[in-house]
């Protein structure tokens, strides 16, 4: 574990939720704009983000697209239409509505333009935020072509769904907003793909939002800062792993049709593990981003107050012989 070894400061896994990533991203088009939370790395991987790019971001080196100004796992890629992840819960939900409204206006101005939607991923906990309500209401009334994708994994950090809401999950809220809704087995890769493909089709045909609730289970801890054994029984986790793990289900499906065997699967796992380790080793040997980049990219022209702050920081570092450049 790189975080436990002190190599990176933070990490979040998505054990048990892999089918959501690959099933949904494979049903989208490259022009569709993704607004993710912090547990959708597989969506970005499907779009072409390399292991080197993932590791560069986590190690905050000079090749990090975010120039070291974000926490680990807060990825973003303009080239892949994947908006940079933000830590505060729910902020991406309203932003996705704005992007979808822009797509709607573009389609009205130029009907021949390639159709696109926005899709926003969030957890069951984020569905309790004010941003969620505001976004759903705006999207439904403005009829924006988009998908609200709720990843219901049973826990909002340490809070189980039983303590979050009394209704029938998140999808039961869709009709109240005048929105179409689909509940899907989030551990079934093919079911997720089919649901997102149909939702995308409906969103474009009707120029309206569609909500999807994917039922899954967070097998891992919330993050490397969490110990989930303090609030849930380990037997509960093991049962979910034994019964509904998406990777196990997919593996059994492939083996049933003779498309893979144990030797081939083990070989793939070994190759991927080695590739990850190599990417991590390469990323942690690279230098930090240049200090100047800390004050760039917010404004087109650097304002006086940022210039003063930059000069003050450089004087401070020079005074104490800090070698960082």
PDB file of C-alpha atoms in Angstrom:
ATOM      1  CA  UNK A   1       0.000   0.000   0.000  1.00  0.00           C
ATOM      2  CA  UNK A   2       1.735   3.139  -1.253  1.00  0.00           C
ATOM      3  CA  UNK A   3       0.006   5.376   1.278  1.00  0.00           C
ATOM      4  CA  UNK A   4       0.961   3.154   4.219  1.00  0.00           C
ATOM      5  CA  UNK A   5       4.543   3.211   2.924  1.00  0.00           C
ATOM      6  CA  UNK A   6       4.523   7.000   2.977  1.00  0.00           C
ATOM      7  CA  UNK A   7       4.939   7.268  -0.780  1.00  0.00           C
ATOM      8  CA  UNK A   8       1.663   9.111  -1.359  1.00  0.00           C
ATOM      9  CA  UNK A   9      -0.504  11.011   1.109  1.00  0.00           C
ATOM     10  CA  UNK A  10      -3.946   9.592   0.363  1.00  0.00           C
ATOM     11  CA  UNK A  11      -5.823   7.077  -1.767  1.00  0.00           C
ATOM     12  CA  UNK A  12      -9.349   5.785  -2.350  1.00  0.00           C
ATOM     13  CA  UNK A  13     -10.156   2.380  -3.783  1.00  0.00           C
ATOM     14  CA  UNK A  14     -13.301   1.123  -5.496  1.00  0.00           C
ATOM     15  CA  UNK A  15     -13.292  -2.583  -4.657  1.00  0.00           C
ATOM     16  CA  UNK A  16     -16.677  -4.041  -5.513  1.00  0.00           C
ATOM     17  CA  UNK A  17     -17.698  -1.200  -7.829  1.00  0.00           C
ATOM     18  CA  UNK A  18     -15.668  -2.035 -10.944  1.00  0.00           C
ATOM     19  CA  UNK A  19     -18.692  -3.024 -13.051  1.00  0.00           C
ATOM     20  CA  UNK A  20     -20.129   0.469 -12.635  1.00  0.00           C
ATOM     21  CA  UNK A  21     -17.022   2.041 -14.131  1.00  0.00           C
ATOM     22  CA  UNK A  22     -16.560  -0.159 -17.157  1.00  0.00           C
ATOM     23  CA  UNK A  23     -20.232  -0.815 -17.782  1.00  0.00           C
ATOM     24  CA  UNK A  24     -21.150   2.869 -17.820  1.00  0.00           C
ATOM     25  CA  UNK A  25     -18.112   4.295 -19.596  1.00  0.00           C
ATOM     26  CA  UNK A  26     -18.382   1.759 -22.414  1.00  0.00           C
ATOM     27  CA  UNK A  27     -21.917   3.026 -23.147  1.00  0.00           C
ATOM     28  CA  UNK A  28     -20.868   6.676 -23.435  1.00  0.00           C
ATOM     29  CA  UNK A  29     -19.399   8.568 -26.386  1.00  0.00           C
ATOM     30  CA  UNK A  30     -16.073  10.450 -26.324  1.00  0.00           C
ATOM     31  CA  UNK A  31     -17.865  13.797 -26.665  1.00  0.00           C
ATOM     32  CA  UNK A  32     -19.948  13.150 -23.533  1.00  0.00           C
ATOM     33  CA  UNK A  33     -18.703  15.161 -20.565  1.00  0.00           C
ATOM     34  CA  UNK A  34     -17.970  13.284 -17.346  1.00  0.00           C
ATOM     35  CA  UNK A  35     -18.347  14.831 -13.893  1.00  0.00           C
ATOM     36  CA  UNK A  36     -17.048  12.247 -11.455  1.00  0.00           C
ATOM     37  CA  UNK A  37     -16.776  12.039  -7.713  1.00  0.00           C
ATOM     38  CA  UNK A  38     -13.614  10.390  -6.373  1.00  0.00           C
ATOM     39  CA  UNK A  39     -14.387   6.712  -6.954  1.00  0.00           C
ATOM     40  CA  UNK A  40     -14.665   6.535 -10.746  1.00  0.00           C
ATOM     41  CA  UNK A  41     -11.065   6.044 -11.854  1.00  0.00           C
ATOM     42  CA  UNK A  42     -12.161   3.185 -14.113  1.00  0.00           C
ATOM     43  CA  UNK A  43     -14.240   5.577 -16.211  1.00  0.00           C
ATOM     44  CA  UNK A  44     -11.159   7.675 -16.885  1.00  0.00           C
ATOM     45  CA  UNK A  45      -9.088   4.572 -17.547  1.00  0.00           C
ATOM     46  CA  UNK A  46     -11.615   3.378 -20.140  1.00  0.00           C
ATOM     47  CA  UNK A  47     -11.263   6.737 -21.896  1.00  0.00           C
ATOM     48  CA  UNK A  48      -7.529   6.321 -22.247  1.00  0.00           C
ATOM     49  CA  UNK A  49      -5.899   7.803 -19.154  1.00  0.00           C
ATOM     50  CA  UNK A  50      -2.662   5.850 -18.738  1.00  0.00           C
ATOM     51  CA  UNK A  51      -1.193   4.250 -15.644  1.00  0.00           C
ATOM     52  CA  UNK A  52       1.638   6.775 -15.881  1.00  0.00           C
ATOM     53  CA  UNK A  53      -0.863   9.643 -15.809  1.00  0.00           C
ATOM     54  CA  UNK A  54      -2.674   8.173 -12.817  1.00  0.00           C
ATOM     55  CA  UNK A  55       0.592   7.788 -10.912  1.00  0.00           C
ATOM     56  CA  UNK A  56       1.889  11.215 -11.902  1.00  0.00           C
ATOM     57  CA  UNK A  57      -1.232  12.719 -10.361  1.00  0.00           C
ATOM     58  CA  UNK A  58      -1.025  10.676  -7.169  1.00  0.00           C
ATOM     59  CA  UNK A  59       2.653  11.561  -6.698  1.00  0.00           C
ATOM     60  CA  UNK A  60       2.078  15.230  -7.681  1.00  0.00           C
ATOM     61  CA  UNK A  61       5.157  15.397  -9.880  1.00  0.00           C
ATOM     62  CA  UNK A  62       6.061  17.723 -12.756  1.00  0.00           C
ATOM     63  CA  UNK A  63       4.029  15.660 -15.261  1.00  0.00           C
ATOM     64  CA  UNK A  64       0.842  15.820 -13.197  1.00  0.00           C
ATOM     65  CA  UNK A  65      -1.796  17.547 -15.336  1.00  0.00           C
ATOM     66  CA  UNK A  66      -2.979  19.339 -12.198  1.00  0.00           C
ATOM     67  CA  UNK A  67       0.567  20.531 -11.458  1.00  0.00           C
ATOM     68  CA  UNK A  68       0.506  19.129  -7.932  1.00  0.00           C
ATOM     69  CA  UNK A  69      -2.361  21.331  -6.786  1.00  0.00           C
ATOM     70  CA  UNK A  70      -4.853  18.590  -6.006  1.00  0.00           C
ATOM     71  CA  UNK A  71      -5.117  15.725  -3.554  1.00  0.00           C
ATOM     72  CA  UNK A  72      -4.303  12.252  -4.919  1.00  0.00           C
ATOM     73  CA  UNK A  73      -7.119  10.553  -6.916  1.00  0.00           C
ATOM     74  CA  UNK A  74      -8.556  13.952  -7.883  1.00  0.00           C
ATOM     75  CA  UNK A  75      -7.960  13.353 -11.560  1.00  0.00           C
ATOM     76  CA  UNK A  76      -8.963  15.460 -14.522  1.00  0.00           C
ATOM     77  CA  UNK A  77      -8.342  15.475 -18.265  1.00  0.00           C
ATOM     78  CA  UNK A  78      -9.511  18.104 -20.721  1.00  0.00           C
ATOM     79  CA  UNK A  79      -8.527  15.861 -23.635  1.00  0.00           C
ATOM     80  CA  UNK A  80     -10.772  13.067 -22.371  1.00  0.00           C
ATOM     81  CA  UNK A  81     -13.741  15.261 -21.349  1.00  0.00           C
ATOM     82  CA  UNK A  82     -13.301  14.309 -17.705  1.00  0.00           C
ATOM     83  CA  UNK A  83     -13.749  17.254 -15.369  1.00  0.00           C
ATOM     84  CA  UNK A  84     -11.328  17.501 -12.450  1.00  0.00           C
ATOM     85  CA  UNK A  85     -12.601  15.832  -9.299  1.00  0.00           C
ATOM     86  CA  UNK A  86     -13.492  18.102  -6.390  1.00  0.00           C
ATOM     87  CA  UNK A  87     -13.445  16.976  -2.752  1.00  0.00           C
ATOM     88  CA  UNK A  88     -16.598  18.759  -1.469  1.00  0.00           C
ATOM     89  CA  UNK A  89     -19.567  16.444  -1.903  1.00  0.00           C
ATOM     90  CA  UNK A  90     -22.128  17.315  -4.545  1.00  0.00           C
ATOM     91  CA  UNK A  91     -20.469  20.288  -6.234  1.00  0.00           C
ATOM     92  CA  UNK A  92     -20.074  18.385  -9.503  1.00  0.00           C
ATOM     93  CA  UNK A  93     -23.816  17.642  -9.712  1.00  0.00           C
ATOM     94  CA  UNK A  94     -24.912  21.216 -10.409  1.00  0.00           C
ATOM     95  CA  UNK A  95     -21.948  21.753 -12.713  1.00  0.00           C
ATOM     96  CA  UNK A  96     -23.053  18.802 -14.840  1.00  0.00           C
ATOM     97  CA  UNK A  97     -26.452  20.439 -15.311  1.00  0.00           C
ATOM     98  CA  UNK A  98     -24.791  23.568 -16.664  1.00  0.00           C
ATOM     99  CA  UNK A  99     -22.730  21.527 -19.125  1.00  0.00           C
ATOM    100  CA  UNK A 100     -25.814  19.644 -20.309  1.00  0.00           C
ATOM    101  CA  UNK A 101     -27.695  22.915 -20.798  1.00  0.00           C
ATOM    102  CA  UNK A 102     -24.825  24.138 -22.970  1.00  0.00           C
ATOM    103  CA  UNK A 103     -25.101  20.958 -25.052  1.00  0.00           C
ATOM    104  CA  UNK A 104     -28.822  21.621 -25.446  1.00  0.00           C
ATOM    105  CA  UNK A 105     -28.196  25.181 -26.653  1.00  0.00           C
ATOM    106  CA  UNK A 106     -25.512  23.957 -29.052  1.00  0.00           C
ATOM    107  CA  UNK A 107     -27.925  21.426 -30.545  1.00  0.00           C
ATOM    108  CA  UNK A 108     -30.547  24.129 -31.054  1.00  0.00           C
ATOM    109  CA  UNK A 109     -28.053  26.413 -32.806  1.00  0.00           C
ATOM    110  CA  UNK A 110     -26.437  23.677 -34.894  1.00  0.00           C
ATOM    111  CA  UNK A 111     -28.674  20.570 -35.276  1.00  0.00           C
ATOM    112  CA  UNK A 112     -25.958  18.876 -37.290  1.00  0.00           C
ATOM    113  CA  UNK A 113     -23.430  18.991 -34.462  1.00  0.00           C
ATOM    114  CA  UNK A 114     -22.471  15.708 -32.844  1.00  0.00           C
ATOM    115  CA  UNK A 115     -24.913  15.084 -29.998  1.00  0.00           C
ATOM    116  CA  UNK A 116     -23.518  14.964 -26.473  1.00  0.00           C
ATOM    117  CA  UNK A 117     -24.726  14.598 -22.909  1.00  0.00           C
ATOM    118  CA  UNK A 118     -23.173  15.123 -19.511  1.00  0.00           C
ATOM    119  CA  UNK A 119     -23.087  12.378 -16.918  1.00  0.00           C
ATOM    120  CA  UNK A 120     -22.506  12.992 -13.240  1.00  0.00           C
ATOM    121  CA  UNK A 121     -21.458  10.295 -10.784  1.00  0.00           C
ATOM    122  CA  UNK A 122     -22.155  10.577  -7.068  1.00  0.00           C
ATOM    123  CA  UNK A 123     -22.754   8.362  -4.078  1.00  0.00           C
ATOM    124  CA  UNK A 124     -25.809   7.772  -1.946  1.00  0.00           C
ATOM    125  CA  UNK A 125     -24.371  10.175   0.632  1.00  0.00           C
ATOM    126  CA  UNK A 126     -23.999  13.012  -1.870  1.00  0.00           C
ATOM    127  CA  UNK A 127     -27.685  12.560  -2.715  1.00  0.00           C
ATOM    128  CA  UNK A 128     -28.393  14.113   0.708  1.00  0.00           C
ATOM    129  CA  UNK A 129     -26.751  17.401  -0.246  1.00  0.00           C
ATOM    130  CA  UNK A 130     -28.536  20.581  -1.264  1.00  0.00           C
ATOM    131  CA  UNK A 131     -26.594  20.502  -4.531  1.00  0.00           C
ATOM    132  CA  UNK A 132     -28.317  17.259  -5.463  1.00  0.00           C
ATOM    133  CA  UNK A 133     -31.777  18.766  -5.025  1.00  0.00           C
ATOM    134  CA  UNK A 134     -30.883  21.969  -6.836  1.00  0.00           C
ATOM    135  CA  UNK A 135     -29.336  20.066  -9.727  1.00  0.00           C
ATOM    136  CA  UNK A 136     -32.293  17.689 -10.135  1.00  0.00           C
ATOM    137  CA  UNK A 137     -34.783  20.527 -10.074  1.00  0.00           C
ATOM    138  CA  UNK A 138     -32.868  22.651 -12.588  1.00  0.00           C
ATOM    139  CA  UNK A 139     -32.210  19.692 -14.884  1.00  0.00           C
ATOM    140  CA  UNK A 140     -35.839  18.568 -14.913  1.00  0.00           C
ATOM    141  CA  UNK A 141     -37.312  22.031 -15.473  1.00  0.00           C
ATOM    142  CA  UNK A 142     -34.717  23.071 -18.061  1.00  0.00           C
ATOM    143  CA  UNK A 143     -34.879  19.612 -19.670  1.00  0.00           C
ATOM    144  CA  UNK A 144     -31.161  19.113 -19.962  1.00  0.00           C
ATOM    145  CA  UNK A 145     -29.788  16.003 -21.739  1.00  0.00           C
ATOM    146  CA  UNK A 146     -27.846  14.263 -19.010  1.00  0.00           C
ATOM    147  CA  UNK A 147     -27.571  11.246 -16.722  1.00  0.00           C
ATOM    148  CA  UNK A 148     -27.573  11.407 -12.925  1.00  0.00           C
ATOM    149  CA  UNK A 149     -25.659   8.257 -11.958  1.00  0.00           C
ATOM    150  CA  UNK A 150     -25.991   7.364  -8.286  1.00  0.00           C
ATOM    151  CA  UNK A 151     -23.549   4.777  -7.053  1.00  0.00           C
ATOM    152  CA  UNK A 152     -25.410   3.358  -4.050  1.00  0.00           C
ATOM    153  CA  UNK A 153     -22.730   1.332  -2.275  1.00  0.00           C
ATOM    154  CA  UNK A 154     -24.457   1.152   1.088  1.00  0.00           C
ATOM    155  CA  UNK A 155     -22.376   3.681   3.005  1.00  0.00           C
ATOM    156  CA  UNK A 156     -21.703   7.417   3.120  1.00  0.00           C
ATOM    157  CA  UNK A 157     -18.262   7.016   4.699  1.00  0.00           C
ATOM    158  CA  UNK A 158     -19.412   5.426   7.981  1.00  0.00           C
ATOM    159  CA  UNK A 159     -23.135   6.150   7.721  1.00  0.00           C
ATOM    160  CA  UNK A 160     -25.219   3.200   6.417  1.00  0.00           C
ATOM    161  CA  UNK A 161     -28.141   3.867   4.103  1.00  0.00           C
ATOM    162  CA  UNK A 162     -30.564   2.925   6.889  1.00  0.00           C
ATOM    163  CA  UNK A 163     -29.497   6.099   8.694  1.00  0.00           C
ATOM    164  CA  UNK A 164     -29.560   8.264   5.562  1.00  0.00           C
ATOM    165  CA  UNK A 165     -33.111   7.951   4.268  1.00  0.00           C
ATOM    166  CA  UNK A 166     -36.428   6.219   4.971  1.00  0.00           C
ATOM    167  CA  UNK A 167     -37.616   5.956   1.365  1.00  0.00           C
ATOM    168  CA  UNK A 168     -36.876   3.427  -1.345  1.00  0.00           C
ATOM    169  CA  UNK A 169     -33.310   4.367  -2.104  1.00  0.00           C
ATOM    170  CA  UNK A 170     -32.414   7.279  -4.363  1.00  0.00           C
ATOM    171  CA  UNK A 171     -34.293   6.321  -7.512  1.00  0.00           C
ATOM    172  CA  UNK A 172     -37.673   6.823  -5.843  1.00  0.00           C
ATOM    173  CA  UNK A 173     -36.943  10.570  -5.901  1.00  0.00           C
ATOM    174  CA  UNK A 174     -36.805  10.733  -9.701  1.00  0.00           C
ATOM    175  CA  UNK A 175     -40.595  10.839 -10.292  1.00  0.00           C
ATOM    176  CA  UNK A 176     -40.907  13.683  -7.811  1.00  0.00           C
ATOM    177  CA  UNK A 177     -38.678  15.779 -10.039  1.00  0.00           C
ATOM    178  CA  UNK A 178     -40.510  14.655 -13.173  1.00  0.00           C
ATOM    179  CA  UNK A 179     -37.537  12.604 -14.240  1.00  0.00           C
ATOM    180  CA  UNK A 180     -37.235   9.119 -15.741  1.00  0.00           C
ATOM    181  CA  UNK A 181     -35.409   6.643 -13.538  1.00  0.00           C
ATOM    182  CA  UNK A 182     -33.684   3.264 -13.811  1.00  0.00           C
ATOM    183  CA  UNK A 183     -32.489   1.031 -10.997  1.00  0.00           C
ATOM    184  CA  UNK A 184     -29.851  -1.481 -12.015  1.00  0.00           C
ATOM    185  CA  UNK A 185     -27.689  -4.204 -10.501  1.00  0.00           C
ATOM    186  CA  UNK A 186     -24.452  -2.272 -10.174  1.00  0.00           C
ATOM    187  CA  UNK A 187     -22.438  -5.491  -9.931  1.00  0.00           C
ATOM    188  CA  UNK A 188     -23.565  -6.698 -13.370  1.00  0.00           C
ATOM    189  CA  UNK A 189     -21.283  -5.203 -16.026  1.00  0.00           C
ATOM    190  CA  UNK A 190     -23.675  -5.877 -18.887  1.00  0.00           C
ATOM    191  CA  UNK A 191     -26.740  -4.603 -17.048  1.00  0.00           C
ATOM    192  CA  UNK A 192     -24.982  -1.332 -16.236  1.00  0.00           C
ATOM    193  CA  UNK A 193     -23.901  -0.939 -19.854  1.00  0.00           C
ATOM    194  CA  UNK A 194     -27.444  -1.557 -21.107  1.00  0.00           C
ATOM    195  CA  UNK A 195     -28.943   0.876 -18.583  1.00  0.00           C
ATOM    196  CA  UNK A 196     -26.550   3.699 -19.457  1.00  0.00           C
ATOM    197  CA  UNK A 197     -26.888   3.116 -23.191  1.00  0.00           C
ATOM    198  CA  UNK A 198     -30.681   3.345 -22.931  1.00  0.00           C
ATOM    199  CA  UNK A 199     -30.530   6.345 -20.603  1.00  0.00           C
ATOM    200  CA  UNK A 200     -28.219   8.174 -23.001  1.00  0.00           C
ATOM    201  CA  UNK A 201     -30.556   7.437 -25.882  1.00  0.00           C
ATOM    202  CA  UNK A 202     -33.581   8.664 -23.929  1.00  0.00           C
ATOM    203  CA  UNK A 203     -31.781  11.794 -22.691  1.00  0.00           C
ATOM    204  CA  UNK A 204     -30.967  12.823 -26.260  1.00  0.00           C
ATOM    205  CA  UNK A 205     -34.329  11.865 -27.779  1.00  0.00           C
ATOM    206  CA  UNK A 206     -36.343  13.726 -25.172  1.00  0.00           C
ATOM    207  CA  UNK A 207     -33.730  16.353 -24.247  1.00  0.00           C
ATOM    208  CA  UNK A 208     -34.303  15.533 -20.603  1.00  0.00           C
ATOM    209  CA  UNK A 209     -32.397  14.107 -17.632  1.00  0.00           C
ATOM    210  CA  UNK A 210     -32.457  10.446 -16.630  1.00  0.00           C
ATOM    211  CA  UNK A 211     -31.525   9.130 -13.199  1.00  0.00           C
ATOM    212  CA  UNK A 212     -29.799   5.788 -12.663  1.00  0.00           C
ATOM    213  CA  UNK A 213     -29.296   4.122  -9.297  1.00  0.00           C
ATOM    214  CA  UNK A 214     -26.716   1.337  -9.404  1.00  0.00           C
ATOM    215  CA  UNK A 215     -26.983  -0.947  -6.395  1.00  0.00           C
ATOM    216  CA  UNK A 216     -23.569  -2.160  -5.274  1.00  0.00           C
ATOM    217  CA  UNK A 217     -21.420  -2.574  -2.161  1.00  0.00           C
ATOM    218  CA  UNK A 218     -18.250  -0.788  -1.092  1.00  0.00           C
ATOM    219  CA  UNK A 219     -15.955  -3.657  -0.184  1.00  0.00           C
ATOM    220  CA  UNK A 220     -13.002  -1.476   0.756  1.00  0.00           C
ATOM    221  CA  UNK A 221     -12.560   1.219   3.347  1.00  0.00           C
ATOM    222  CA  UNK A 222     -13.822   4.673   2.471  1.00  0.00           C
ATOM    223  CA  UNK A 223     -10.220   5.798   2.025  1.00  0.00           C
ATOM    224  CA  UNK A 224      -6.758   5.165   3.433  1.00  0.00           C
ATOM    225  CA  UNK A 225      -7.815   7.398   6.338  1.00  0.00           C
ATOM    226  CA  UNK A 226     -10.658   5.053   7.252  1.00  0.00           C
ATOM    227  CA  UNK A 227     -11.052   1.778   9.144  1.00  0.00           C
ATOM    228  CA  UNK A 228     -14.466   0.416   8.213  1.00  0.00           C
ATOM    229  CA  UNK A 229     -14.246  -2.398  10.773  1.00  0.00           C
ATOM    230  CA  UNK A 230     -15.127   0.224  13.377  1.00  0.00           C
ATOM    231  CA  UNK A 231     -18.647   0.623  11.979  1.00  0.00           C
ATOM    232  CA  UNK A 232     -19.463  -2.571  10.060  1.00  0.00           C
ATOM    233  CA  UNK A 233     -18.952  -6.261  10.649  1.00  0.00           C
ATOM    234  CA  UNK A 234     -16.211  -7.920   8.605  1.00  0.00           C
ATOM    235  CA  UNK A 235     -18.604 -10.816   7.957  1.00  0.00           C
ATOM    236  CA  UNK A 236     -20.860  -8.369   6.113  1.00  0.00           C
ATOM    237  CA  UNK A 237     -18.010  -7.407   3.811  1.00  0.00           C
ATOM    238  CA  UNK A 238     -17.014 -11.017   3.241  1.00  0.00           C
ATOM    239  CA  UNK A 239     -20.586 -11.983   2.359  1.00  0.00           C
ATOM    240  CA  UNK A 240     -20.770  -9.228  -0.242  1.00  0.00           C
ATOM    241  CA  UNK A 241     -17.438 -10.358  -1.665  1.00  0.00           C
ATOM    242  CA  UNK A 242     -18.559 -13.981  -1.860  1.00  0.00           C
ATOM    243  CA  UNK A 243     -22.012 -13.313  -3.268  1.00  0.00           C
ATOM    244  CA  UNK A 244     -21.882 -10.270  -5.529  1.00  0.00           C
ATOM    245  CA  UNK A 245     -18.295  -9.303  -6.394  1.00  0.00           C
ATOM    246  CA  UNK A 246     -18.464  -7.949  -9.977  1.00  0.00           C
ATOM    247  CA  UNK A 247     -15.041  -9.242 -10.971  1.00  0.00           C
ATOM    248  CA  UNK A 248     -15.864 -12.760  -9.784  1.00  0.00           C
ATOM    249  CA  UNK A 249     -19.170 -12.676 -11.655  1.00  0.00           C
ATOM    250  CA  UNK A 250     -17.513 -11.502 -14.858  1.00  0.00           C
ATOM    251  CA  UNK A 251     -14.756 -14.093 -14.502  1.00  0.00           C
ATOM    252  CA  UNK A 252     -17.306 -16.887 -14.143  1.00  0.00           C
ATOM    253  CA  UNK A 253     -19.175 -15.607 -17.190  1.00  0.00           C
ATOM    254  CA  UNK A 254     -16.026 -15.578 -19.326  1.00  0.00           C
ATOM    255  CA  UNK A 255     -14.939 -19.019 -18.109  1.00  0.00           C
ATOM    256  CA  UNK A 256     -18.411 -20.441 -18.769  1.00  0.00           C
ATOM    257  CA  UNK A 257     -18.068 -19.593 -22.457  1.00  0.00           C
ATOM    258  CA  UNK A 258     -14.428 -20.653 -22.606  1.00  0.00           C
ATOM    259  CA  UNK A 259     -13.141 -17.139 -23.299  1.00  0.00           C
ATOM    260  CA  UNK A 260     -10.644 -17.204 -20.444  1.00  0.00           C
ATOM    261  CA  UNK A 261      -9.154 -19.726 -18.036  1.00  0.00           C
ATOM    262  CA  UNK A 262      -7.410 -19.536 -14.673  1.00  0.00           C
ATOM    263  CA  UNK A 263      -3.933 -19.411 -16.216  1.00  0.00           C
ATOM    264  CA  UNK A 264      -4.821 -16.556 -18.571  1.00  0.00           C
ATOM    265  CA  UNK A 265      -6.517 -14.606 -15.758  1.00  0.00           C
ATOM    266  CA  UNK A 266      -3.508 -15.044 -13.458  1.00  0.00           C
ATOM    267  CA  UNK A 267      -1.178 -13.927 -16.247  1.00  0.00           C
ATOM    268  CA  UNK A 268      -3.218 -10.776 -16.856  1.00  0.00           C
ATOM    269  CA  UNK A 269      -3.246  -9.934 -13.147  1.00  0.00           C
ATOM    270  CA  UNK A 270       0.528 -10.374 -12.911  1.00  0.00           C
ATOM    271  CA  UNK A 271       1.135  -8.183 -15.963  1.00  0.00           C
ATOM    272  CA  UNK A 272      -1.122  -5.432 -14.643  1.00  0.00           C
ATOM    273  CA  UNK A 273       0.449  -5.542 -11.170  1.00  0.00           C
ATOM    274  CA  UNK A 274       3.928  -5.182 -12.668  1.00  0.00           C
ATOM    275  CA  UNK A 275       2.791  -2.320 -14.919  1.00  0.00           C
ATOM    276  CA  UNK A 276       1.329  -0.475 -11.917  1.00  0.00           C
ATOM    277  CA  UNK A 277       4.498  -0.926  -9.863  1.00  0.00           C
ATOM    278  CA  UNK A 278       6.645   0.329 -12.743  1.00  0.00           C
ATOM    279  CA  UNK A 279       4.427   3.366 -13.266  1.00  0.00           C
ATOM    280  CA  UNK A 280       4.610   4.178  -9.551  1.00  0.00           C
ATOM    281  CA  UNK A 281       8.389   3.833  -9.468  1.00  0.00           C
ATOM    282  CA  UNK A 282       8.742   6.102 -12.498  1.00  0.00           C
ATOM    283  CA  UNK A 283       6.360   8.707 -11.082  1.00  0.00           C
ATOM    284  CA  UNK A 284       8.011   9.011  -7.676  1.00  0.00           C
ATOM    285  CA  UNK A 285      11.455   9.605  -9.181  1.00  0.00           C
ATOM    286  CA  UNK A 286      10.330  12.656 -11.120  1.00  0.00           C
ATOM    287  CA  UNK A 287      10.820  16.189  -9.751  1.00  0.00           C
ATOM    288  CA  UNK A 288       8.098  18.311  -8.184  1.00  0.00           C
ATOM    289  CA  UNK A 289       6.244  20.882 -10.303  1.00  0.00           C
ATOM    290  CA  UNK A 290       7.971  24.236 -10.647  1.00  0.00           C
ATOM    291  CA  UNK A 291       7.072  26.619  -7.851  1.00  0.00           C
ATOM    292  CA  UNK A 292       5.862  29.231 -10.348  1.00  0.00           C
ATOM    293  CA  UNK A 293       2.974  26.970 -11.370  1.00  0.00           C
ATOM    294  CA  UNK A 294       1.373  27.436  -7.946  1.00  0.00           C
ATOM    295  CA  UNK A 295       0.264  30.917  -8.978  1.00  0.00           C
ATOM    296  CA  UNK A 296      -0.801  30.160 -12.550  1.00  0.00           C
ATOM    297  CA  UNK A 297      -4.005  29.174 -14.364  1.00  0.00           C
ATOM    298  CA  UNK A 298      -6.599  30.822 -12.117  1.00  0.00           C
ATOM    299  CA  UNK A 299      -6.509  34.170 -13.923  1.00  0.00           C
ATOM    300  CA  UNK A 300      -5.658  34.919 -17.541  1.00  0.00           C
ATOM    301  CA  UNK A 301      -3.378  37.691 -16.303  1.00  0.00           C
ATOM    302  CA  UNK A 302      -1.812  37.349 -12.872  1.00  0.00           C
ATOM    303  CA  UNK A 303      -3.402  40.007 -10.577  1.00  0.00           C
ATOM    304  CA  UNK A 304      -1.356  42.165  -8.198  1.00  0.00           C
ATOM    305  CA  UNK A 305      -2.335  40.273  -5.045  1.00  0.00           C
ATOM    306  CA  UNK A 306      -1.027  36.987  -6.473  1.00  0.00           C
ATOM    307  CA  UNK A 307       2.176  38.660  -7.617  1.00  0.00           C
ATOM    308  CA  UNK A 308       2.698  39.952  -4.066  1.00  0.00           C
ATOM    309  CA  UNK A 309       2.039  36.520  -2.585  1.00  0.00           C
ATOM    310  CA  UNK A 310       4.465  34.857  -4.998  1.00  0.00           C
ATOM    311  CA  UNK A 311       7.208  37.364  -4.193  1.00  0.00           C
ATOM    312  CA  UNK A 312       6.589  36.972  -0.469  1.00  0.00           C
ATOM    313  CA  UNK A 313       6.856  33.187  -0.724  1.00  0.00           C
ATOM    314  CA  UNK A 314      10.119  33.373  -2.663  1.00  0.00           C
ATOM    315  CA  UNK A 315      11.625  35.763  -0.097  1.00  0.00           C
ATOM    316  CA  UNK A 316      10.578  33.431   2.702  1.00  0.00           C
ATOM    317  CA  UNK A 317      12.100  30.395   1.013  1.00  0.00           C
ATOM    318  CA  UNK A 318      15.314  32.242   0.232  1.00  0.00           C
ATOM    319  CA  UNK A 319      15.587  33.364   3.841  1.00  0.00           C
ATOM    320  CA  UNK A 320      15.380  29.795   5.129  1.00  0.00           C
ATOM    321  CA  UNK A 321      17.408  28.251   2.301  1.00  0.00           C
ATOM    322  CA  UNK A 322      14.578  26.136   0.967  1.00  0.00           C
ATOM    323  CA  UNK A 323      15.907  24.436  -2.185  1.00  0.00           C
ATOM    324  CA  UNK A 324      12.501  23.997  -3.838  1.00  0.00           C
ATOM    325  CA  UNK A 325      12.409  25.750  -7.203  1.00  0.00           C
TER     326      UNK A 325
END
